[in-house]
mmCIF file of C-alpha atoms in Angstrom:
data_model
loop_
_atom_site.group_PDB
_atom_site.id
_atom_site.type_symbol
_atom_site.label_atom_id
_atom_site.label_comp_id
_atom_site.label_asym_id
_atom_site.label_seq_id
_atom_site.Cartn_x
_atom_site.Cartn_y
_atom_site.Cartn_z
ATOM 1 C CA MET A 32 -24.689 -29.055 12.586
ATOM 2 C CA THR A 33 -27.358 -26.803 11.070
ATOM 3 C CA THR A 34 -27.811 -27.290 7.305
ATOM 4 C CA HIS A 35 -31.204 -25.614 6.631
ATOM 5 C CA ARG A 36 -32.733 -22.187 7.149
ATOM 6 C CA ALA A 37 -33.641 -22.823 10.765
ATOM 7 C CA ARG A 38 -33.190 -20.083 13.327
ATOM 8 C CA ILE A 39 -29.582 -20.103 14.500
ATOM 9 C CA THR A 40 -29.010 -20.273 18.256
ATOM 10 C CA LEU A 41 -25.984 -18.341 19.474
ATOM 11 C CA GLY A 42 -23.801 -18.081 22.550
ATOM 12 C CA MET A 43 -21.692 -14.998 23.287
ATOM 13 C CA ILE A 44 -18.398 -15.648 25.073
ATOM 14 C CA GLY A 45 -17.227 -12.358 26.561
ATOM 15 C CA CYS A 46 -19.628 -9.605 27.650
ATOM 16 C CA GLY A 47 -17.389 -6.540 27.482
ATOM 17 C CA TRP A 48 -17.857 -3.170 25.791
ATOM 18 C CA VAL A 49 -17.739 -4.421 22.194
ATOM 19 C CA THR A 50 -20.261 -7.182 22.870
ATOM 20 C CA GLN A 51 -22.757 -4.929 24.637
ATOM 21 C CA THR A 52 -22.280 -1.891 22.373
ATOM 22 C CA TRP A 53 -22.153 -3.592 18.978
ATOM 23 C CA HIS A 54 -22.681 -7.359 18.781
ATOM 24 C CA LEU A 55 -25.761 -7.798 20.952
ATOM 25 C CA PRO A 56 -27.578 -4.675 19.656
ATOM 26 C CA ALA A 57 -26.843 -5.824 16.077
ATOM 27 C CA LEU A 58 -28.192 -9.304 16.755
ATOM 28 C CA ARG A 59 -31.288 -8.045 18.526
ATOM 29 C CA GLY A 60 -32.944 -7.073 15.255
ATOM 30 C CA LEU A 61 -32.196 -10.270 13.306
ATOM 31 C CA SER A 62 -35.066 -12.726 12.918
ATOM 32 C CA ASP A 63 -32.820 -15.629 11.832
ATOM 33 C CA ALA A 64 -30.764 -15.726 15.031
ATOM 34 C CA GLU A 65 -31.333 -15.855 18.760
ATOM 35 C CA VAL A 66 -28.754 -15.348 21.505
ATOM 36 C CA VAL A 67 -29.698 -17.881 24.165
ATOM 37 C CA ALA A 68 -26.618 -17.768 26.409
ATOM 38 C CA VAL A 69 -23.742 -15.499 27.437
ATOM 39 C CA ALA A 70 -20.567 -16.193 29.379
ATOM 40 C CA ASP A 71 -18.026 -13.994 31.145
ATOM 41 C CA CYS A 72 -15.545 -14.633 33.940
ATOM 42 C CA ASP A 73 -16.905 -11.416 35.480
ATOM 43 C CA ALA A 74 -20.279 -12.591 36.771
ATOM 44 C CA ARG A 75 -21.540 -9.004 36.986
ATOM 45 C CA GLN A 76 -20.837 -8.378 33.298
ATOM 46 C CA ALA A 77 -22.622 -11.583 32.321
ATOM 47 C CA ARG A 78 -25.614 -10.649 34.459
ATOM 48 C CA LEU A 79 -25.809 -7.113 33.042
ATOM 49 C CA ALA A 80 -25.652 -8.372 29.453
ATOM 50 C CA ALA A 81 -28.243 -11.082 30.086
ATOM 51 C CA GLU A 82 -30.658 -8.683 31.782
ATOM 52 C CA ARG A 83 -30.221 -5.835 29.293
ATOM 53 C CA PHE A 84 -30.751 -8.049 26.236
ATOM 54 C CA HIS A 85 -33.195 -10.537 27.794
ATOM 55 C CA ILE A 86 -30.913 -13.539 27.350
ATOM 56 C CA PRO A 87 -32.169 -16.525 29.372
ATOM 57 C CA HIS A 88 -28.900 -18.235 30.319
ATOM 58 C CA ARG A 89 -25.568 -16.996 31.636
ATOM 59 C CA TYR A 90 -22.330 -18.720 32.625
ATOM 60 C CA GLU A 91 -19.019 -17.781 34.228
ATOM 61 C CA THR A 92 -16.803 -19.867 31.917
ATOM 62 C CA ALA A 93 -16.587 -20.574 28.209
ATOM 63 C CA ALA A 94 -16.456 -24.296 28.968
ATOM 64 C CA ALA A 95 -19.808 -24.136 30.739
ATOM 65 C CA LEU A 96 -21.424 -22.213 27.888
ATOM 66 C CA LEU A 97 -20.122 -24.690 25.303
ATOM 67 C CA LYS A 98 -22.085 -27.431 27.108
ATOM 68 C CA HIS A 99 -25.345 -25.507 26.706
ATOM 69 C CA PRO A 100 -27.709 -27.764 24.738
ATOM 70 C CA GLY A 101 -28.636 -26.889 21.178
ATOM 71 C CA LEU A 102 -26.114 -24.147 20.441
ATOM 72 C CA ASP A 103 -25.312 -23.772 16.738
ATOM 73 C CA ALA A 104 -22.596 -21.123 16.970
ATOM 74 C CA VAL A 105 -20.607 -18.934 19.340
ATOM 75 C CA ALA A 106 -18.912 -15.562 19.157
ATOM 76 C CA VAL A 107 -15.490 -15.327 20.797
ATOM 77 C CA CYS A 108 -15.299 -11.772 22.164
ATOM 78 C CA VAL A 109 -12.827 -12.214 25.007
ATOM 79 C CA PRO A 110 -9.403 -10.482 25.312
ATOM 80 C CA PRO A 111 -7.145 -11.538 22.389
ATOM 81 C CA GLN A 112 -4.782 -13.727 24.423
ATOM 82 C CA HIS A 113 -7.686 -16.158 24.976
ATOM 83 C CA HIS A 114 -9.047 -16.233 21.397
ATOM 84 C CA VAL A 115 -7.268 -19.362 20.243
ATOM 85 C CA GLU A 116 -7.936 -21.614 23.229
ATOM 86 C CA ILE A 117 -11.652 -20.769 23.322
ATOM 87 C CA ALA A 118 -12.116 -20.993 19.547
ATOM 88 C CA LEU A 119 -10.380 -24.394 19.498
ATOM 89 C CA ALA A 120 -12.621 -25.608 22.335
ATOM 90 C CA ALA A 121 -15.706 -24.421 20.441
ATOM 91 C CA LEU A 122 -14.598 -26.161 17.244
ATOM 92 C CA LYS A 123 -14.004 -29.338 19.223
ATOM 93 C CA THR A 124 -17.739 -29.319 20.035
ATOM 94 C CA ASP A 125 -18.593 -28.661 16.340
ATOM 95 C CA LYS A 126 -19.853 -25.124 16.957
ATOM 96 C CA HIS A 127 -19.549 -22.533 14.212
ATOM 97 C CA VAL A 128 -17.276 -19.710 15.399
ATOM 98 C CA LEU A 129 -17.114 -15.981 14.818
ATOM 99 C CA ILE A 130 -13.863 -14.798 16.376
ATOM 100 C CA GLU A 131 -13.124 -11.140 17.061
ATOM 101 C CA LYS A 132 -10.002 -9.504 15.667
ATOM 102 C CA PRO A 133 -7.101 -9.984 16.041
ATOM 103 C CA MET A 134 -7.625 -13.689 15.511
ATOM 104 C CA ALA A 135 -4.540 -14.542 17.605
ATOM 105 C CA LEU A 136 -1.419 -12.963 19.042
ATOM 106 C CA SER A 137 1.007 -15.234 17.184
ATOM 107 C CA LEU A 138 1.219 -16.976 13.842
ATOM 108 C CA ASP A 139 1.502 -20.281 15.705
ATOM 109 C CA GLY A 140 -1.913 -19.574 17.210
ATOM 110 C CA CYS A 141 -3.278 -18.729 13.771
ATOM 111 C CA ASP A 142 -1.820 -21.952 12.380
ATOM 112 C CA ALA A 143 -3.434 -24.008 15.138
ATOM 113 C CA LEU A 144 -6.825 -22.517 14.300
ATOM 114 C CA ALA A 145 -6.274 -23.005 10.580
ATOM 115 C CA GLU A 146 -5.405 -26.678 11.044
ATOM 116 C CA ARG A 147 -8.416 -27.317 13.265
ATOM 117 C CA ALA A 148 -10.717 -25.484 10.834
ATOM 118 C CA LYS A 149 -9.611 -27.861 8.064
ATOM 119 C CA GLU A 150 -10.587 -30.857 10.170
ATOM 120 C CA THR A 151 -14.160 -29.782 10.917
ATOM 121 C CA SER A 152 -17.250 -28.915 8.933
ATOM 122 C CA ALA A 153 -17.904 -25.990 11.285
ATOM 123 C CA LEU A 154 -17.426 -22.507 9.839
ATOM 124 C CA VAL A 155 -14.892 -20.048 11.233
ATOM 125 C CA MET A 156 -15.162 -16.343 10.446
ATOM 126 C CA VAL A 157 -12.973 -13.482 11.668
ATOM 127 C CA GLY A 158 -14.857 -10.423 12.912
ATOM 128 C CA PHE A 159 -13.576 -7.596 10.733
ATOM 129 C CA ASN A 160 -16.883 -5.725 10.698
ATOM 130 C CA LEU A 161 -15.556 -2.859 8.562
ATOM 131 C CA ARG A 162 -15.645 -5.145 5.529
ATOM 132 C CA TRP A 163 -19.432 -4.799 5.774
ATOM 133 C CA HIS A 164 -19.508 -1.014 6.206
ATOM 134 C CA ARG A 165 -21.787 0.413 3.489
ATOM 135 C CA LEU A 166 -19.267 3.019 2.290
ATOM 136 C CA VAL A 167 -16.354 0.575 2.373
ATOM 137 C CA ARG A 168 -18.373 -1.694 0.084
ATOM 138 C CA GLN A 169 -19.059 1.186 -2.280
ATOM 139 C CA ALA A 170 -15.388 2.210 -2.282
ATOM 140 C CA ARG A 171 -14.336 -1.368 -3.047
ATOM 141 C CA THR A 172 -16.696 -1.490 -6.015
ATOM 142 C CA ASP A 173 -15.319 1.808 -7.349
ATOM 143 C CA LEU A 174 -11.722 0.644 -6.972
ATOM 144 C CA HIS A 175 -12.434 -2.779 -8.483
ATOM 145 C CA ASN A 176 -14.106 -1.128 -11.478
ATOM 146 C CA GLY A 177 -11.091 1.108 -12.063
ATOM 147 C CA ALA A 178 -12.781 4.393 -11.134
ATOM 148 C CA LEU A 179 -9.392 5.925 -10.224
ATOM 149 C CA GLY A 180 -7.323 4.195 -12.866
ATOM 150 C CA ARG A 181 -4.006 2.907 -11.611
ATOM 151 C CA LEU A 182 -3.666 3.607 -7.875
ATOM 152 C CA SER A 183 -0.543 5.312 -6.548
ATOM 153 C CA MET A 184 -1.091 5.780 -2.811
ATOM 154 C CA ILE A 185 -3.423 5.718 0.189
ATOM 155 C CA ARG A 186 -3.518 8.173 3.079
ATOM 156 C CA ALA A 187 -5.327 6.953 6.204
ATOM 157 C CA ALA A 188 -6.130 7.950 9.796
ATOM 158 C CA PHE A 189 -7.908 6.026 12.549
ATOM 159 C CA THR A 190 -8.072 7.788 15.913
ATOM 160 C CA ASN A 191 -10.100 7.935 19.111
ATOM 161 C CA GLY A 192 -9.732 8.820 22.784
ATOM 162 C CA VAL A 193 -10.105 5.399 24.372
ATOM 163 C CA TYR A 194 -6.697 5.506 26.103
ATOM 164 C CA ARG A 195 -7.785 8.515 28.140
ATOM 165 C CA ASP A 196 -10.078 6.139 30.033
ATOM 166 C CA THR A 197 -8.328 5.222 33.289
ATOM 167 C CA GLY A 198 -10.701 2.283 33.697
ATOM 168 C CA LEU A 199 -9.470 0.596 30.523
ATOM 169 C CA PRO A 200 -8.957 -3.180 30.915
ATOM 170 C CA ALA A 201 -5.335 -4.074 31.661
ATOM 171 C CA TRP A 202 -4.964 -6.196 28.510
ATOM 172 C CA ARG A 203 -5.458 -3.142 26.287
ATOM 173 C CA ARG A 204 -2.374 -1.488 27.784
ATOM 174 C CA HIS A 205 0.250 -3.980 26.624
ATOM 175 C CA ARG A 206 1.347 -5.491 23.313
ATOM 176 C CA ALA A 207 1.810 -8.912 24.880
ATOM 177 C CA PHE A 208 -1.922 -9.147 25.591
ATOM 178 C CA GLY A 209 -3.170 -7.620 22.324
ATOM 179 C CA GLY A 210 -3.214 -3.980 23.381
ATOM 180 C CA GLY A 211 -1.900 -0.882 21.642
ATOM 181 C CA VAL A 212 -3.127 0.796 18.476
ATOM 182 C CA LEU A 213 -1.205 -1.544 16.154
ATOM 183 C CA GLN A 214 -3.093 -4.667 17.254
ATOM 184 C CA ASP A 215 -6.338 -3.059 18.392
ATOM 185 C CA MET A 216 -6.941 -0.467 15.645
ATOM 186 C CA ALA A 217 -4.425 -0.639 12.796
ATOM 187 C CA VAL A 218 -5.198 -4.346 12.370
ATOM 188 C CA HIS A 219 -8.564 -3.260 10.917
ATOM 189 C CA HIS A 220 -6.702 -1.359 8.207
ATOM 190 C CA PHE A 221 -4.235 -4.161 7.568
ATOM 191 C CA ASP A 222 -7.288 -6.231 6.645
ATOM 192 C CA LEU A 223 -9.005 -3.423 4.716
ATOM 193 C CA TRP A 224 -5.942 -2.678 2.568
ATOM 194 C CA ARG A 225 -5.992 -6.282 1.357
ATOM 195 C CA PHE A 226 -9.783 -6.296 0.990
ATOM 196 C CA LEU A 227 -10.004 -3.018 -0.927
ATOM 197 C CA LEU A 228 -6.929 -3.389 -3.123
ATOM 198 C CA GLU A 229 -7.060 -7.175 -3.638
ATOM 199 C CA SER A 230 -3.321 -7.266 -3.011
ATOM 200 C CA GLU A 231 -0.984 -8.318 -0.207
ATOM 201 C CA ILE A 232 1.038 -6.149 2.163
ATOM 202 C CA GLU A 233 4.692 -6.451 1.206
ATOM 203 C CA GLU A 234 6.598 -4.156 3.584
ATOM 204 C CA ILE A 235 5.863 -2.133 6.739
ATOM 205 C CA LEU A 236 7.771 0.604 8.553
ATOM 206 C CA VAL A 237 6.446 1.917 11.887
ATOM 207 C CA ILE A 238 7.280 4.658 14.374
ATOM 208 C CA ALA A 239 5.304 4.106 17.580
ATOM 209 C CA GLN A 240 4.950 6.401 20.568
ATOM 210 C CA PRO A 241 4.215 4.917 24.002
ATOM 211 C CA GLY A 242 2.535 6.919 26.762
ATOM 212 C CA SER A 243 0.901 5.613 29.899
ATOM 213 C CA TRP A 244 0.451 2.423 27.865
ATOM 214 C CA GLU A 245 2.276 0.815 24.949
ATOM 215 C CA ASP A 246 1.690 1.969 21.365
ATOM 216 C CA GLU A 247 -0.701 4.815 22.129
ATOM 217 C CA THR A 248 0.156 6.487 18.807
ATOM 218 C CA ALA A 249 1.790 5.119 15.662
ATOM 219 C CA ALA A 250 2.739 6.273 12.176
ATOM 220 C CA VAL A 251 2.732 3.457 9.616
ATOM 221 C CA THR A 252 4.195 3.404 6.131
ATOM 222 C CA ALA A 253 3.562 0.387 3.939
ATOM 223 C CA ARG A 254 4.005 -0.926 0.418
ATOM 224 C CA MET A 255 1.561 -3.297 -1.209
ATOM 225 C CA ALA A 256 2.535 -6.035 -3.650
ATOM 226 C CA ASN A 257 0.850 -4.030 -6.427
ATOM 227 C CA SER A 258 3.223 -1.110 -5.632
ATOM 228 C CA VAL A 259 0.597 1.099 -3.936
ATOM 229 C CA LEU A 260 2.204 3.129 -1.121
ATOM 230 C CA ILE A 261 0.359 3.763 2.148
ATOM 231 C CA SER A 262 0.797 6.388 4.844
ATOM 232 C CA ALA A 263 -1.378 5.921 7.952
ATOM 233 C CA ALA A 264 -1.695 7.399 11.444
ATOM 234 C CA TYR A 265 -3.246 5.787 14.529
ATOM 235 C CA SER A 266 -3.844 7.247 17.980
ATOM 236 C CA ALA A 267 -6.023 6.413 20.970
ATOM 237 C CA ARG A 268 -5.422 9.691 22.811
ATOM 238 C CA THR A 269 -7.304 12.214 20.678
ATOM 239 C CA THR A 270 -10.666 12.751 18.980
ATOM 240 C CA ASP A 271 -12.590 10.301 16.804
ATOM 241 C CA ASN A 272 -11.680 10.085 13.131
ATOM 242 C CA HIS A 273 -11.660 7.270 10.594
ATOM 243 C CA GLU A 274 -10.721 8.109 7.027
ATOM 244 C CA MET A 275 -8.983 6.688 3.982
ATOM 245 C CA GLU A 276 -8.061 8.603 0.850
ATOM 246 C CA PHE A 277 -7.188 6.814 -2.385
ATOM 247 C CA TYR A 278 -5.107 8.545 -5.070
ATOM 248 C CA GLY A 279 -5.142 7.261 -8.641
ATOM 249 C CA GLU A 280 -4.135 8.449 -12.080
ATOM 250 C CA THR A 281 -7.671 9.622 -12.914
ATOM 251 C CA GLY A 282 -8.831 11.000 -9.568
ATOM 252 C CA ARG A 283 -9.155 10.742 -5.816
ATOM 253 C CA LEU A 284 -11.622 8.905 -3.569
ATOM 254 C CA ARG A 285 -12.160 9.938 0.044
ATOM 255 C CA LEU A 286 -13.783 7.509 2.482
ATOM 256 C CA SER A 287 -14.940 8.622 5.957
ATOM 257 C CA CYS A 288 -16.504 5.814 7.987
ATOM 258 C CA TYR A 289 -18.113 8.105 10.577
ATOM 259 C CA ARG A 290 -20.074 10.271 8.105
ATOM 260 C CA PHE A 291 -23.286 9.271 6.333
ATOM 261 C CA ASP A 292 -22.013 11.211 3.290
ATOM 262 C CA GLY A 293 -18.477 9.970 3.748
ATOM 263 C CA LEU A 294 -17.675 8.887 0.204
ATOM 264 C CA GLU A 295 -16.390 11.719 -1.973
ATOM 265 C CA ARG A 296 -15.227 11.279 -5.560
ATOM 266 C CA HIS A 297 -12.858 13.865 -7.014
ATOM 267 C CA PRO A 298 -12.084 13.425 -10.716
ATOM 268 C CA LEU A 299 -8.790 14.658 -12.097
ATOM 269 C CA SER A 300 -10.578 17.171 -14.304
ATOM 270 C CA ARG A 301 -12.126 19.119 -11.418
ATOM 271 C CA SER A 302 -10.564 21.013 -8.504
ATOM 272 C CA SER A 303 -11.859 19.711 -5.164
ATOM 273 C CA GLY A 304 -12.086 23.287 -3.868
ATOM 274 C CA GLY A 305 -13.884 24.715 -6.920
ATOM 275 C CA MET A 306 -17.529 25.751 -7.073
ATOM 276 C CA ALA A 307 -18.565 22.846 -9.313
ATOM 277 C CA ALA A 308 -17.084 20.309 -6.885
ATOM 278 C CA ARG A 309 -18.752 21.957 -3.897
ATOM 279 C CA VAL A 310 -22.155 22.024 -5.597
ATOM 280 C CA SER A 311 -21.745 18.367 -6.564
ATOM 281 C CA ARG A 312 -20.905 17.379 -2.971
ATOM 282 C CA LEU A 313 -23.880 19.365 -1.639
ATOM 283 C CA ALA A 314 -26.237 17.631 -4.080
ATOM 284 C CA SER A 315 -24.809 14.257 -3.074
ATOM 285 C CA ARG A 316 -25.374 15.017 0.617
ATOM 286 C CA VAL A 317 -28.973 16.028 -0.026
ATOM 287 C CA ARG A 318 -29.551 12.721 -1.868
ATOM 288 C CA ASP A 319 -28.037 10.828 1.060
ATOM 289 C CA VAL A 320 -30.244 12.452 3.734
ATOM 290 C CA PRO A 321 -33.077 9.849 3.587
ATOM 291 C CA HIS A 322 -30.555 7.020 3.969
ATOM 292 C CA ALA A 323 -28.820 8.916 6.775
ATOM 293 C CA TRP A 324 -32.079 9.363 8.657
ATOM 294 C CA SER A 325 -32.868 5.673 8.300
ATOM 295 C CA ALA A 326 -29.355 4.725 9.468
ATOM 296 C CA VAL A 327 -29.600 6.987 12.521
ATOM 297 C CA ARG A 328 -32.968 5.477 13.468
ATOM 298 C CA HIS A 329 -31.394 2.002 13.354
ATOM 299 C CA GLY A 330 -28.221 2.808 15.304
ATOM 300 C CA GLY A 331 -25.925 4.373 12.702
ATOM 301 C CA GLU A 332 -23.519 3.116 10.037
ATOM 302 C CA MET A 333 -21.171 1.337 12.433
ATOM 303 C CA LEU A 334 -23.916 -0.722 14.034
ATOM 304 C CA ALA A 335 -25.175 -1.481 10.522
ATOM 305 C CA SER A 336 -21.763 -2.948 9.672
ATOM 306 C CA TYR A 337 -22.017 -5.359 12.621
ATOM 307 C CA ARG A 338 -25.572 -6.238 11.637
ATOM 308 C CA ALA A 339 -24.506 -6.960 8.048
ATOM 309 C CA GLN A 340 -21.565 -9.033 9.291
ATOM 310 C CA TRP A 341 -23.883 -11.168 11.394
ATOM 311 C CA ARG A 342 -26.391 -11.535 8.564
ATOM 312 C CA HIS A 343 -23.589 -12.858 6.378
ATOM 313 C CA PHE A 344 -22.338 -15.312 9.005
ATOM 314 C CA ILE A 345 -25.832 -16.605 9.751
ATOM 315 C CA ALA A 346 -26.613 -17.023 6.037
ATOM 316 C CA CYS A 347 -23.367 -18.954 5.566
ATOM 317 C CA ILE A 348 -24.358 -21.340 8.370
ATOM 318 C CA GLN A 349 -27.886 -21.793 7.038
ATOM 319 C CA GLN A 350 -26.848 -22.268 3.416
ATOM 320 C CA ARG A 351 -23.550 -24.079 4.080
ATOM 321 C CA ILE A 352 -21.547 -21.626 1.969
ATOM 322 C CA PRO A 353 -18.018 -20.274 2.650
ATOM 323 C CA VAL A 354 -17.586 -17.182 4.808
ATOM 324 C CA GLU A 355 -16.138 -14.049 3.275
ATOM 325 C CA CYS A 356 -13.632 -13.195 6.032
ATOM 326 C CA THR A 357 -11.638 -16.388 6.447
ATOM 327 C CA VAL A 358 -9.005 -17.801 8.770
ATOM 328 C CA GLU A 359 -6.495 -16.969 6.019
ATOM 329 C CA ASP A 360 -7.604 -13.322 6.171
ATOM 330 C CA GLY A 361 -7.192 -13.368 9.933
ATOM 331 C CA TRP A 362 -3.722 -14.911 9.539
ATOM 332 C CA ARG A 363 -2.637 -12.149 7.124
ATOM 333 C CA ALA A 364 -3.863 -9.373 9.430
ATOM 334 C CA VAL A 365 -2.009 -10.869 12.405
ATOM 335 C CA GLN A 366 1.108 -11.256 10.273
ATOM 336 C CA ALA A 367 0.953 -7.539 9.408
ATOM 337 C CA ALA A 368 0.361 -6.520 13.033
ATOM 338 C CA LEU A 369 3.346 -8.578 14.213
ATOM 339 C CA ALA A 370 5.500 -7.088 11.453
ATOM 340 C CA ALA A 371 4.380 -3.608 12.537
ATOM 341 C CA ILE A 372 5.361 -4.323 16.156
ATOM 342 C CA GLU A 373 8.716 -5.724 15.028
ATOM 343 C CA SER A 374 9.353 -2.611 12.941
ATOM 344 C CA ALA A 375 8.392 -0.300 15.812
ATOM 345 C CA SER A 376 10.834 -2.133 18.090
ATOM 346 C CA SER A 377 13.733 -2.366 15.607
ATOM 347 C CA LYS A 378 13.063 1.006 13.921
ATOM 348 C CA ARG A 379 13.574 -0.746 10.586
ATOM 349 C CA PRO A 380 11.265 -1.779 7.754
ATOM 350 C CA VAL A 381 10.006 -5.368 7.876
ATOM 351 C CA THR A 382 9.246 -7.455 4.775
ATOM 352 C CA LEU A 383 6.279 -9.800 5.051
ATOM 353 C CA ARG A 384 6.721 -13.299 3.647
ATOM 354 C CA ARG A 385 4.112 -14.409 1.146
#
């Protein structure tokens, strides 16, 4: 196990779209880590990833990669139904593990990981990259410092057009394998609600609309333990959008993850459509232009969130400090996703046990 600030050697298990679009590009610019091996049951995918990112070793199974000498940590980026078995195998060899969301497809799977994590000195972190998004961090600071006073509600939307892709992997089409917007997209928000509000989800009510695949679109209503109400929409058959809007007794905060100037503060004393508010937003955008240009040059805000996530994980390994996004956090997000699926099936609200 690595206990000093040595360069961390990594293995990537799963070479799909997320790995090649986000994880490997994010890791490429980090001096404290080196990806030395990749694995994928699709030999072509493993070869493409290895060649594109100049990775010296590639394997066709996770088991083979886990035998690679000198590995400090692995990332589990395979389809969700295989997360638990591969993460458990990695922990058995004392590798640190970053596991993509959702951590598992059942609470039993989450429990198995939690128990194993207690028995090893290896670190386990769940890959909710949006916790490291620059604007999410700023919004969390504002909310924690009481910038909006007592919160009343959140309005959210997370949409894209991924389900228009006829070449989508089969697992993403079905709930049983981790597919559908509730497990693939909304699970990010189930984690963010807890992270931003520092409170637990208490009740969920969902209306889901299937299409060619299960849960292509869903409307989610939720209540947090601190009484904040949430209304959220998710769809994978439209255009890209990712926003949250927080309403409090002293104002409103709008967060847009796809805009460099995507954090707007609207105090109660000023109309959001008035001239003063518009001038203030324009001035804020002008101030943000240098940062925006820098972010674009380095791959954009979303890639930056993956890079910051990896920096955190690597620093935790080097310094032997706890990770920020824990197995418990992963458990809670899976619990909420399962409750959402249950509600969509029963057409009734579901209360989450503490």
